[in-house]
Short mmCIF file of C-alpha atoms and ligand atoms in Angstrom, two decimals:
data_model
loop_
_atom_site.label_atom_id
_atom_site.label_comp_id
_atom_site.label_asym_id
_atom_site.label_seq_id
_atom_site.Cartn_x
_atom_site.Cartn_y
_atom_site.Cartn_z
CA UNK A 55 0.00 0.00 0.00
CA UNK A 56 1.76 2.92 -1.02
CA UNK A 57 0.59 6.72 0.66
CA UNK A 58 -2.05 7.96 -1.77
CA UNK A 59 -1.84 11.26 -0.84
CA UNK A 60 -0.23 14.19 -2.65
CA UNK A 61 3.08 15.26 -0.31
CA UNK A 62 5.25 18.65 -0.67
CA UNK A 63 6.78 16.86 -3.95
CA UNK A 64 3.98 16.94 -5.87
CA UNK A 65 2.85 20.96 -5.96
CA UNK A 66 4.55 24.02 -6.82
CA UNK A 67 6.00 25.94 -3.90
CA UNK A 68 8.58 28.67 -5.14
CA UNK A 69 7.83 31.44 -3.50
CA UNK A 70 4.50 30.63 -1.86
CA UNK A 71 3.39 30.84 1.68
CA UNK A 72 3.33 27.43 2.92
CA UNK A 73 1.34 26.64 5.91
CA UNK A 74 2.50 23.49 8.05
CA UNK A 75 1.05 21.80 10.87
CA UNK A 76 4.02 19.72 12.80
CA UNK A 77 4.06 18.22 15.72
CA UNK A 78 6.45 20.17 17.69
CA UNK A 79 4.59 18.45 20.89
CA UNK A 80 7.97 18.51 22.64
CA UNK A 81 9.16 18.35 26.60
CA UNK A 82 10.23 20.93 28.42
CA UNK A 83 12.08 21.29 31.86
CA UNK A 84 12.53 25.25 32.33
CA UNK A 85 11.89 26.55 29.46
CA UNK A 86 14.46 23.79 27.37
CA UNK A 87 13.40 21.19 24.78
CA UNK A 88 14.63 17.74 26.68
CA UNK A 89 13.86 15.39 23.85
CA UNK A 90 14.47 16.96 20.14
CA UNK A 91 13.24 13.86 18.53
CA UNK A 92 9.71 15.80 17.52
CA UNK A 93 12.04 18.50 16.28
CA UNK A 94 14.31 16.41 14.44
CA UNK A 95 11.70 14.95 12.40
CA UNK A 96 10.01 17.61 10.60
CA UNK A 97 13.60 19.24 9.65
CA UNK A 98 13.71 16.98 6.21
CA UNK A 99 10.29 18.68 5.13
CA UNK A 100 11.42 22.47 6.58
CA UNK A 101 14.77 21.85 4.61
CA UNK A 102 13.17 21.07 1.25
CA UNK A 103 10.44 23.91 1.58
CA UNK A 104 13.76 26.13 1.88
CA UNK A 105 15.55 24.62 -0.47
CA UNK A 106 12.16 25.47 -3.11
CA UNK A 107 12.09 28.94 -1.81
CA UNK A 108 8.56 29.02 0.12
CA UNK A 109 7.86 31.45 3.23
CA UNK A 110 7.29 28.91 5.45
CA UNK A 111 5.00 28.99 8.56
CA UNK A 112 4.85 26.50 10.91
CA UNK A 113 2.38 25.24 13.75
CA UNK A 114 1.89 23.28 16.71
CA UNK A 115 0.54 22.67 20.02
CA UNK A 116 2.35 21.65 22.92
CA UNK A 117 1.45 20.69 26.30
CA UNK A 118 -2.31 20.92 27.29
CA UNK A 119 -3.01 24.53 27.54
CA UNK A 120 -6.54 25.63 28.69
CA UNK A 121 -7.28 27.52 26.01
CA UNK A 122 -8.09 30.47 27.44
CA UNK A 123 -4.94 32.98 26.12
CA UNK A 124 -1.20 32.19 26.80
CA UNK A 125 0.38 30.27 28.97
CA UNK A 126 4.22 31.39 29.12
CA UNK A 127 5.46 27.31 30.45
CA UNK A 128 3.56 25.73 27.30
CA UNK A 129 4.96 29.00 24.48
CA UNK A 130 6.52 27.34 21.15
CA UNK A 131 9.46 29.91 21.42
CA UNK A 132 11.89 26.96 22.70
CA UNK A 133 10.84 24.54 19.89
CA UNK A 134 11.45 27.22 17.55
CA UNK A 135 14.43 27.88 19.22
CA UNK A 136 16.11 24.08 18.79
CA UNK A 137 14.92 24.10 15.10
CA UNK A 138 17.59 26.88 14.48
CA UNK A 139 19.96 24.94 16.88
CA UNK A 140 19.57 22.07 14.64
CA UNK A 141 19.32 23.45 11.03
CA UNK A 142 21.62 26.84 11.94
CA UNK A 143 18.47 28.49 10.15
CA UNK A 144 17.32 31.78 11.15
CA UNK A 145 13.42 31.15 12.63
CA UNK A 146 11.74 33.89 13.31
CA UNK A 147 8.99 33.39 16.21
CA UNK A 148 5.97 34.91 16.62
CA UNK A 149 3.91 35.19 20.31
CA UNK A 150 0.49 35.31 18.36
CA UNK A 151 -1.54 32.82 16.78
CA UNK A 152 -4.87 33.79 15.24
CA UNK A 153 -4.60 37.77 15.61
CA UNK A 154 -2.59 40.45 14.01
CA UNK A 155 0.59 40.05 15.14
CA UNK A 156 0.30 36.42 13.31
CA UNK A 157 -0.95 38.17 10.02
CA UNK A 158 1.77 40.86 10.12
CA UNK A 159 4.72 37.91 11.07
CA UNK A 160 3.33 36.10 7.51
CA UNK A 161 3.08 39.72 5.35
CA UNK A 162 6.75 40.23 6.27
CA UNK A 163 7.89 36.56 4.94
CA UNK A 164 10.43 36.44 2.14
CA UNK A 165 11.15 33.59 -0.08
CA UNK A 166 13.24 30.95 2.39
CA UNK A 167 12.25 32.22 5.58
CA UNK A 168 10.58 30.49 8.43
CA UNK A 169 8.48 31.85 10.89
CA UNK A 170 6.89 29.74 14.04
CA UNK A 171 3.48 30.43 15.53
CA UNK A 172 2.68 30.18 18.81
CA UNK A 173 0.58 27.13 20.26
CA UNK A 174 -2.08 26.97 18.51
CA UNK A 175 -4.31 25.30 21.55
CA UNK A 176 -3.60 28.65 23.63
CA UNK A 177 -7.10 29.43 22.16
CA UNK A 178 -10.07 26.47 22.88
CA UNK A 179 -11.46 26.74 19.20
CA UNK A 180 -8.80 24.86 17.59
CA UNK A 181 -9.42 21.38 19.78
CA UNK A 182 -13.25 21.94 18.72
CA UNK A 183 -12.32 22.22 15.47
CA UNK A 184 -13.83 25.61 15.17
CA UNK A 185 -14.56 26.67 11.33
CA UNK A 186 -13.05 30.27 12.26
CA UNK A 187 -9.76 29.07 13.36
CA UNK A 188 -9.11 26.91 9.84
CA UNK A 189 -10.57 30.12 8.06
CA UNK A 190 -7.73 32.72 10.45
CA UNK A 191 -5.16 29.73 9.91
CA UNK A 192 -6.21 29.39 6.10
CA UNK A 193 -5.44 33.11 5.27
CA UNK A 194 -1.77 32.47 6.16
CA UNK A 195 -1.12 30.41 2.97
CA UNK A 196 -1.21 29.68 -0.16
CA UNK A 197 -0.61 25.76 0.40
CA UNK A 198 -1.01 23.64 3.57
CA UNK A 199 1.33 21.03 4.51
CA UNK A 200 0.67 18.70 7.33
CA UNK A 201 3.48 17.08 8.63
CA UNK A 202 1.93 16.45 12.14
CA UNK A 203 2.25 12.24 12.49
CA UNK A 204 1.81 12.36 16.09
CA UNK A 205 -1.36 14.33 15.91
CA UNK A 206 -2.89 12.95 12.73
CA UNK A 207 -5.42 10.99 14.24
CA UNK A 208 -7.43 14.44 15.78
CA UNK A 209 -9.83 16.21 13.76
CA UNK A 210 -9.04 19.78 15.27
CA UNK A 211 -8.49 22.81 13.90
CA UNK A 212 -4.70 22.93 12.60
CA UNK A 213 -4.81 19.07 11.66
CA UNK A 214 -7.92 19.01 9.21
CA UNK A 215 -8.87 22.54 9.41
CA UNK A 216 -6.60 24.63 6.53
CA UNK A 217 -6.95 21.30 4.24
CA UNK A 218 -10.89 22.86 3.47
CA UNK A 219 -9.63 25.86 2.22
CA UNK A 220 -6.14 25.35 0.42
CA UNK A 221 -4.32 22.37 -1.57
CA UNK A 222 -3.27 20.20 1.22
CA UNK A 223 -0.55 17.88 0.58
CA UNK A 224 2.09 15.66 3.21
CA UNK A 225 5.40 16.36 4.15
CA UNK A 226 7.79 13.69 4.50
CA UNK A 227 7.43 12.74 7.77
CA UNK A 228 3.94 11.87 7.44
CA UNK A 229 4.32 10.26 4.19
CA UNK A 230 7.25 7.68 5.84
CA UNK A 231 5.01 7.03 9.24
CA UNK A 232 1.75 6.02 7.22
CA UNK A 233 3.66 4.64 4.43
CA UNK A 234 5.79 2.31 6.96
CA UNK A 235 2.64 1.19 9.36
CA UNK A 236 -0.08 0.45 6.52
CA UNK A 237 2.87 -1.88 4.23
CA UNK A 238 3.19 -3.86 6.99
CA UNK A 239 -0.20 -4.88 6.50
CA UNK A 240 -0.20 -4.95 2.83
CA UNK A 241 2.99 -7.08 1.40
CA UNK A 242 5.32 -7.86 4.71
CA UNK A 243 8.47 -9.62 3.63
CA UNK A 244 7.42 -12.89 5.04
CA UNK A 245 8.15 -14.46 7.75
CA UNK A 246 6.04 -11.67 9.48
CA UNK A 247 7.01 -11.42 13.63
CA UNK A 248 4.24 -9.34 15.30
CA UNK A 249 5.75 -8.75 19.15
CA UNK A 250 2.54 -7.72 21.32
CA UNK A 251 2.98 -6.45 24.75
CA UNK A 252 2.12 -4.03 27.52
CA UNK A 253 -0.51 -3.76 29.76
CA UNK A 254 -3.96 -4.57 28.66
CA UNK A 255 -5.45 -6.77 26.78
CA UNK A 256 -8.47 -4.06 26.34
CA UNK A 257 -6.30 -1.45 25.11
CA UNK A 258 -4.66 -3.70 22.84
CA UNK A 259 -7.85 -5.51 21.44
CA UNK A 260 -7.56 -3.99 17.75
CA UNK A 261 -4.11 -3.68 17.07
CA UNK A 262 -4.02 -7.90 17.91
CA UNK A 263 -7.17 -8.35 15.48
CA UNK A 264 -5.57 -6.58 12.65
CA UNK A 265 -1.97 -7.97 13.39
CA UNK A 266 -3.84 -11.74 13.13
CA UNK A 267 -4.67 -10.62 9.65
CA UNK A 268 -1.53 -10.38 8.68
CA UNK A 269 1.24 -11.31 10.51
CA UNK A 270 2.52 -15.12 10.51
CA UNK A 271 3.72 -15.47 14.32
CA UNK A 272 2.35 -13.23 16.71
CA UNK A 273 4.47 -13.09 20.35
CA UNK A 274 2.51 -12.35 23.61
CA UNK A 275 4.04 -10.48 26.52
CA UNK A 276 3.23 -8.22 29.41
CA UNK A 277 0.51 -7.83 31.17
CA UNK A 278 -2.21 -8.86 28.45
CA UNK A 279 -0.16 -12.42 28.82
CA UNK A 280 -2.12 -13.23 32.28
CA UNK A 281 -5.46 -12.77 30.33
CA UNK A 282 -4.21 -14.76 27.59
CA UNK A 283 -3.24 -17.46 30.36
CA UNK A 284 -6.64 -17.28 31.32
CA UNK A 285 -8.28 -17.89 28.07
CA UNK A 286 -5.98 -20.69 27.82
CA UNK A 287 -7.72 -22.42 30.86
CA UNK A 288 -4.92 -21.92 33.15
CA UNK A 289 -6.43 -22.10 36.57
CA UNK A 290 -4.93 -18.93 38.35
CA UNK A 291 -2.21 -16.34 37.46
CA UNK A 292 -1.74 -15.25 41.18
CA UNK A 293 -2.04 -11.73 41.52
CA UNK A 294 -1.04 -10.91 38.19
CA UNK A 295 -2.29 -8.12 36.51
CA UNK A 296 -5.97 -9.73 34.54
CA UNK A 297 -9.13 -8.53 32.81
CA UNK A 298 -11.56 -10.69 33.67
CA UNK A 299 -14.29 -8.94 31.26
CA UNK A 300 -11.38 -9.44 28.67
CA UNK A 301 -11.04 -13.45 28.87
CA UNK A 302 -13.55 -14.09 26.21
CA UNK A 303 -12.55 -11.43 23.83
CA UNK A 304 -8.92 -13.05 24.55
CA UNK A 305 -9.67 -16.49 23.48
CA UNK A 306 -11.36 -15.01 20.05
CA UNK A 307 -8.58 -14.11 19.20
CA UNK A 308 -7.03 -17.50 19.98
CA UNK A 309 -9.31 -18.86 18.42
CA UNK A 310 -8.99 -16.55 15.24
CA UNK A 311 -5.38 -17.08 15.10
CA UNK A 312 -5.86 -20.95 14.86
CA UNK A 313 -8.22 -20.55 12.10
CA UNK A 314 -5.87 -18.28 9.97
CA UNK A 315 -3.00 -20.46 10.58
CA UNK A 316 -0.76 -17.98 12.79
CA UNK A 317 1.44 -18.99 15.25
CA UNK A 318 0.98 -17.85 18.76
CA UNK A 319 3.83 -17.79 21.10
CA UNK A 320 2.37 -16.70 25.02
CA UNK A 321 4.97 -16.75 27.92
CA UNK A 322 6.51 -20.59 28.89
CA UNK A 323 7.98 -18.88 32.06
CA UNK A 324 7.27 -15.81 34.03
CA UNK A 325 9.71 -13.50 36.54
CA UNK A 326 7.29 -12.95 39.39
CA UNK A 327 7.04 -11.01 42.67
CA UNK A 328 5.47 -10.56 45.82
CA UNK A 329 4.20 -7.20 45.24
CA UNK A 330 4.33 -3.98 42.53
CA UNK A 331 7.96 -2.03 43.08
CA UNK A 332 11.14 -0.89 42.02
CA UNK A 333 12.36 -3.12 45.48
CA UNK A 334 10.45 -6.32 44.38
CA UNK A 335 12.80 -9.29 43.71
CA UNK A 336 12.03 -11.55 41.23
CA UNK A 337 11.81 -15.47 40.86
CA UNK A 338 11.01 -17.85 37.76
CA UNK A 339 8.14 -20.02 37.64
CA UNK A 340 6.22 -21.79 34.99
CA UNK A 341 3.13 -20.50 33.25
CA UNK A 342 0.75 -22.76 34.98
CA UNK A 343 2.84 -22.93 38.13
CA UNK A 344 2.08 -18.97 39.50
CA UNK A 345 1.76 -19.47 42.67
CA UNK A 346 -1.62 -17.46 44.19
CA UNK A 347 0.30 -14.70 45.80
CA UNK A 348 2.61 -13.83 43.16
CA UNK A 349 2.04 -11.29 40.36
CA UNK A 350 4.20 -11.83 37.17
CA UNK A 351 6.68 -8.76 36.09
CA UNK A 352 8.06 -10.10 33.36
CA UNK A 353 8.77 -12.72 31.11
CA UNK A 354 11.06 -15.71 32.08
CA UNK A 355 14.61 -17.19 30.52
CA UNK A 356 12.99 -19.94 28.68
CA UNK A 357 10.11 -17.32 27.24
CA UNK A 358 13.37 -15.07 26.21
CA UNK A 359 14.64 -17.82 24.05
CA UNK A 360 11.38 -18.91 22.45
CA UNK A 361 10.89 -15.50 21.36
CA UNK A 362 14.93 -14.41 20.05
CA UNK A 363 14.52 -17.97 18.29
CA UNK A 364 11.51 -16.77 16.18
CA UNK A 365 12.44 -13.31 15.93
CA UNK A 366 16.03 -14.54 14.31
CA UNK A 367 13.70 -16.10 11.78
CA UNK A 368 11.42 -12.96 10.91
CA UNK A 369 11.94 -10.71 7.58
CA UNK A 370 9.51 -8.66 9.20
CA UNK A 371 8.82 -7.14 12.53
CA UNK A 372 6.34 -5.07 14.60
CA UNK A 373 6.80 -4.45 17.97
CA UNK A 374 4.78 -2.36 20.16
CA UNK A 375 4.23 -3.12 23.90
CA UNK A 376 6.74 -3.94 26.48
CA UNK A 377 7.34 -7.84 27.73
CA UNK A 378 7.60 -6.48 31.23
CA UNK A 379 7.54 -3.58 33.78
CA UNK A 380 11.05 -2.16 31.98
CA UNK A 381 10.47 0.64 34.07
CA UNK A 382 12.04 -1.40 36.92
CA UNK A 383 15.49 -2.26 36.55
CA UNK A 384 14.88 -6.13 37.83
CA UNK A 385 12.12 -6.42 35.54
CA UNK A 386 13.49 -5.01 32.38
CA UNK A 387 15.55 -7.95 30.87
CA UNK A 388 13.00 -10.16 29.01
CA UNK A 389 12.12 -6.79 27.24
CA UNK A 390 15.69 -5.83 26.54
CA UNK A 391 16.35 -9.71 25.50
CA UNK A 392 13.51 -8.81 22.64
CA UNK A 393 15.02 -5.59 21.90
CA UNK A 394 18.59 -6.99 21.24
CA UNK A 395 16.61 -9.82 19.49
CA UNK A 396 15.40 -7.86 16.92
CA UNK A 397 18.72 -5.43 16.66
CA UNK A 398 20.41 -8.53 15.61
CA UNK A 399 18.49 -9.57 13.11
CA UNK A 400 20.09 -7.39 10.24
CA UNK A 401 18.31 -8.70 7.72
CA UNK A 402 14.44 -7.60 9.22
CA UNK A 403 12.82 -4.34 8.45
CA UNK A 404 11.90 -3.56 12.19
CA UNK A 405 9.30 -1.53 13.01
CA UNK A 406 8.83 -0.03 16.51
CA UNK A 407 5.73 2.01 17.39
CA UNK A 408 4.37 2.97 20.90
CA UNK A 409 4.67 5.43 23.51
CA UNK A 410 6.98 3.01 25.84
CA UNK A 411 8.28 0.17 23.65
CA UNK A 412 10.04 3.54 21.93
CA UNK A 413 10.99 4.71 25.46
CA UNK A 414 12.46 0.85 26.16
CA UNK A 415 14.30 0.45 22.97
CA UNK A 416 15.65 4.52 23.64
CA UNK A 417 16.57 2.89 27.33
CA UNK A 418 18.30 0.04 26.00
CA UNK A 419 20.61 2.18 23.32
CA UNK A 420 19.23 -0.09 20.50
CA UNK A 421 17.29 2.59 18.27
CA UNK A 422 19.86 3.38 15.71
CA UNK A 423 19.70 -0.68 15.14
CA UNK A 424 15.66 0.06 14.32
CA UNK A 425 14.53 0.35 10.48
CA UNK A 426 11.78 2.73 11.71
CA UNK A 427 10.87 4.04 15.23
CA UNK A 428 7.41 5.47 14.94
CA UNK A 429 7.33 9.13 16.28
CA UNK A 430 3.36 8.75 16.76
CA UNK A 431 1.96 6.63 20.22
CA UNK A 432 -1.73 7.63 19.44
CA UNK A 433 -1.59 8.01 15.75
CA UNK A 434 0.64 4.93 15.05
CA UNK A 435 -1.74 2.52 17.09
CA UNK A 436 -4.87 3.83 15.61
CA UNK A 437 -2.91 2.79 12.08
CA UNK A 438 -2.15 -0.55 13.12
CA UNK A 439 -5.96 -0.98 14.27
CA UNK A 440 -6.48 -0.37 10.98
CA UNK A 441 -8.25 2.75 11.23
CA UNK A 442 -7.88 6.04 8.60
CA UNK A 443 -6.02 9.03 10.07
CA UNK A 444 -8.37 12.30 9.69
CA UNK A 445 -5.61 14.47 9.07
CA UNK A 446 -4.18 12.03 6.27
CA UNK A 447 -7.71 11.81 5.19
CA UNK A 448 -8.40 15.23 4.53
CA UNK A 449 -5.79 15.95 2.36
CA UNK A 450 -5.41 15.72 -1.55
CA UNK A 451 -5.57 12.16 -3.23
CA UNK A 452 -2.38 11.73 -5.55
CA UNK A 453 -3.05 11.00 -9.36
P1 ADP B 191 3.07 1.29 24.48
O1 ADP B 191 3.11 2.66 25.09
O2 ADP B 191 4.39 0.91 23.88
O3 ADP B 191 1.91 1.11 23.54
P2 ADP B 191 1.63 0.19 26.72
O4 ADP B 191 1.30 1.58 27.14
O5 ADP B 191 0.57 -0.67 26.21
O6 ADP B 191 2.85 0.23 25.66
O7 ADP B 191 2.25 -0.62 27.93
C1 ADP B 191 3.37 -0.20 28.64
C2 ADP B 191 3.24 -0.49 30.10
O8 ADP B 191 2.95 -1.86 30.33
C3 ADP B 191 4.53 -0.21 30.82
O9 ADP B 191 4.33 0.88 31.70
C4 ADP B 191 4.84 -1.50 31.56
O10 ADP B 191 5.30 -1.30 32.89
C5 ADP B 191 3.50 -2.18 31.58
N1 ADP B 191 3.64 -3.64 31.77
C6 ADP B 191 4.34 -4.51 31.04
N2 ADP B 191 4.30 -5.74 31.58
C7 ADP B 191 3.55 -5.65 32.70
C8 ADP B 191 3.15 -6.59 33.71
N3 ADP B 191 3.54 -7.86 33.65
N4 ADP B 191 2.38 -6.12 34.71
C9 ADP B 191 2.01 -4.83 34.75
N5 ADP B 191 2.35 -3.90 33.85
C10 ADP B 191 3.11 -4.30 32.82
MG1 MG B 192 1.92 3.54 26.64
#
């Protein structure tokens, strides 16, 4: 499935005013960007614009302002700020979004410059979508570019708004996020390896229904294991983590695995502990041997094996969820194991997306051993569920 939207490549842009919605969504500790990565990945659309000689203007919303006017702590100025530390580009900054000051920042744009506005959510409109703020937003272009992966999936102003008024293409960014999460489902290099963990089965429920569709092994780990466990007919998984209301909806999918022929691979051996903490010690046991007062943190040695064994075989992987509470040092390693797993297998295109299976492989140095790291938690998920992308959706088909 290749992205069958228009992107920045496809329209004319010397010397227009190009409107782009990124996702400069970025933390802050006193008023400095702490992770660039957000930053980082919009630079490869900001450098072409440049390069084509468009007046660029760029938006984003950070934080989760009130909406009711600024609020200094949650101000764009240090994202703009590490986009000239990154690109040694002069970016101009303006403290206005939908008023004058914004109008007058665009009228003064020359061919190659770049201007940031400030957060767009400092006014409540935009998250409604408000037809007013696309219209204000609208007037600063000639073209809109969204760029935005990690906000894709929200119909609100900035995201869907502009794309009603103006040509509306992709930038690269969003073109290599949607492009990389829907081929997976389209023509994998087989053997396919979809790696399933975290905490719930519930939150989980439609990314494991589309990966059945597709994928030819698909690994269990984490907390949605005990559930699994449970579907299985195991008689007790201590006081493991466990969503009763999800047992059913667990062995469907069992069940709809067998049927298609995929291979599922559910914990042989569990670390456990005596209670939830960064303190807890852990001890092995098997999968039907959790005793009643224990609650499994991880996944075992044996499990570790089973899984690097059918990852070394994969041409493909997915990964999103974490085999174990990686938070905690003593409970990190069967995540780490499938981490280095899949960094060793050269061969694989490897495809990471999630909030904190990106924050694991980050913790465990392996991300520059990744063939794609998804910079979307929300919008990558919804993707893998199968679901269309508003944002995406709103913008012009290719020809
Ligand atoms: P992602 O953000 O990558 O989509 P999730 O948010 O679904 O991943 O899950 C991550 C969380 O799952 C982590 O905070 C981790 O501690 C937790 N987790 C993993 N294994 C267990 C477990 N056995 N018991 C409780 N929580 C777990
Ligand atoms: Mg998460």
């Amino acid at each position: 499935m290749a992205f069958t939207k228009k992107t920045v490549r496809d329209i004319d842009v010397d010397g227009k005013r190009v409107l782009m919605r990124v996702d400069f969504n970025v933390p802050l500790k006193d008023g400095v960007v702490t992770d660039d990565t957000r930053v980082r990945a919009a630079i490869p659309t900001i450098e072409y614009l440049k390069q084509h000689n468009a007046k660029i203007i760029l938006m984003s919303h950070l934080g989760r302002p009130k909406g009711d006017g600024p609020e200094p702590e949650l101000s764009l100025k240090p994202a703009a700020d590490k986009l000239a530390e990154l690109t040694g580009f002069d970016v101009k900054f303006v403290d206005d979004t939908y008023g004058e000051k914004a109008a007058e920042a665009v009228a003064a744009l020359e061919p190659g410059d770049i201007l940031v506005l400030e957060n767009v959510r400092f006014d409540k409109r935009e998250k409604k979508n408000d037809p007013e703020i696309a219209k204000t937003l609208a007037s600063y272009g000639d073209v809109f570019v969204l760029d935005a992966f990690g906000t894709a999936h929200r119909a609100q102003g900035s995201v869907v708004g502009p794309a009603e008024y103006l040509p509306a293409v992709a930038g690269f960014l969003l073109e290599k996020e949607v492009d990389t999460l829907t081929s997976i489902f389209a023509e994998p290099e087989r053997p396919f390896v979809a790696i399933v963990g975290g905490s719930k089965v519930s939150s989980k429920i439609g990314v494991l229904d589309h990966l059945i569709d597709s994928a030819d092994t698909l690994i269990i780990g984490g907390g949605m294991a005990y559930t699994f466990f449970l579907a299985k007919g195991y008689k007790t998984v201590g006081t493991s983590l466990k969503e009763e209301d999800w047992i059913e909806r667990a062995a469907e999918m069992l069940k709809k695995a067998e049927d298609k022929g995929v291979k599922i691979l559910l914990p042989v051996d569990n670390v456990v502990a005596d209670h939830f903490g960064e303190d807890a010690e852990g001890e092995v046991v098997a999968s039907d041997a959790i005793p009643e007062d224990r609650m499994g943190m991880d996944i075992g040695p044996k499990t570790e094996k089973l899984y690097a064994d059918a990852i070394a075989e994969a041409k493909t992987v997915f990964w999103n969820g974490p085999m174990g509470v990686f938070e905690f040092d003593n409970f990190a390693h069967g995540t780490q194991a499938v981490a280095e797993a899949v960094a060793a297998n050269e061969g694989c295109t490897s495809i990471i997306g999630g909030g904190d299976s990106v924050a694991a492989v980050n913790k465990f140095n392996l991300a520059d051993k990744m063939s794609w790291i998804s910079t979307g938690g929300g919008a990558s998920m919804e993707l893998v569920e199968g679901k269309a992308l508003p944002g995406v959706e709103a913008l012009n088909d290719a020809e």
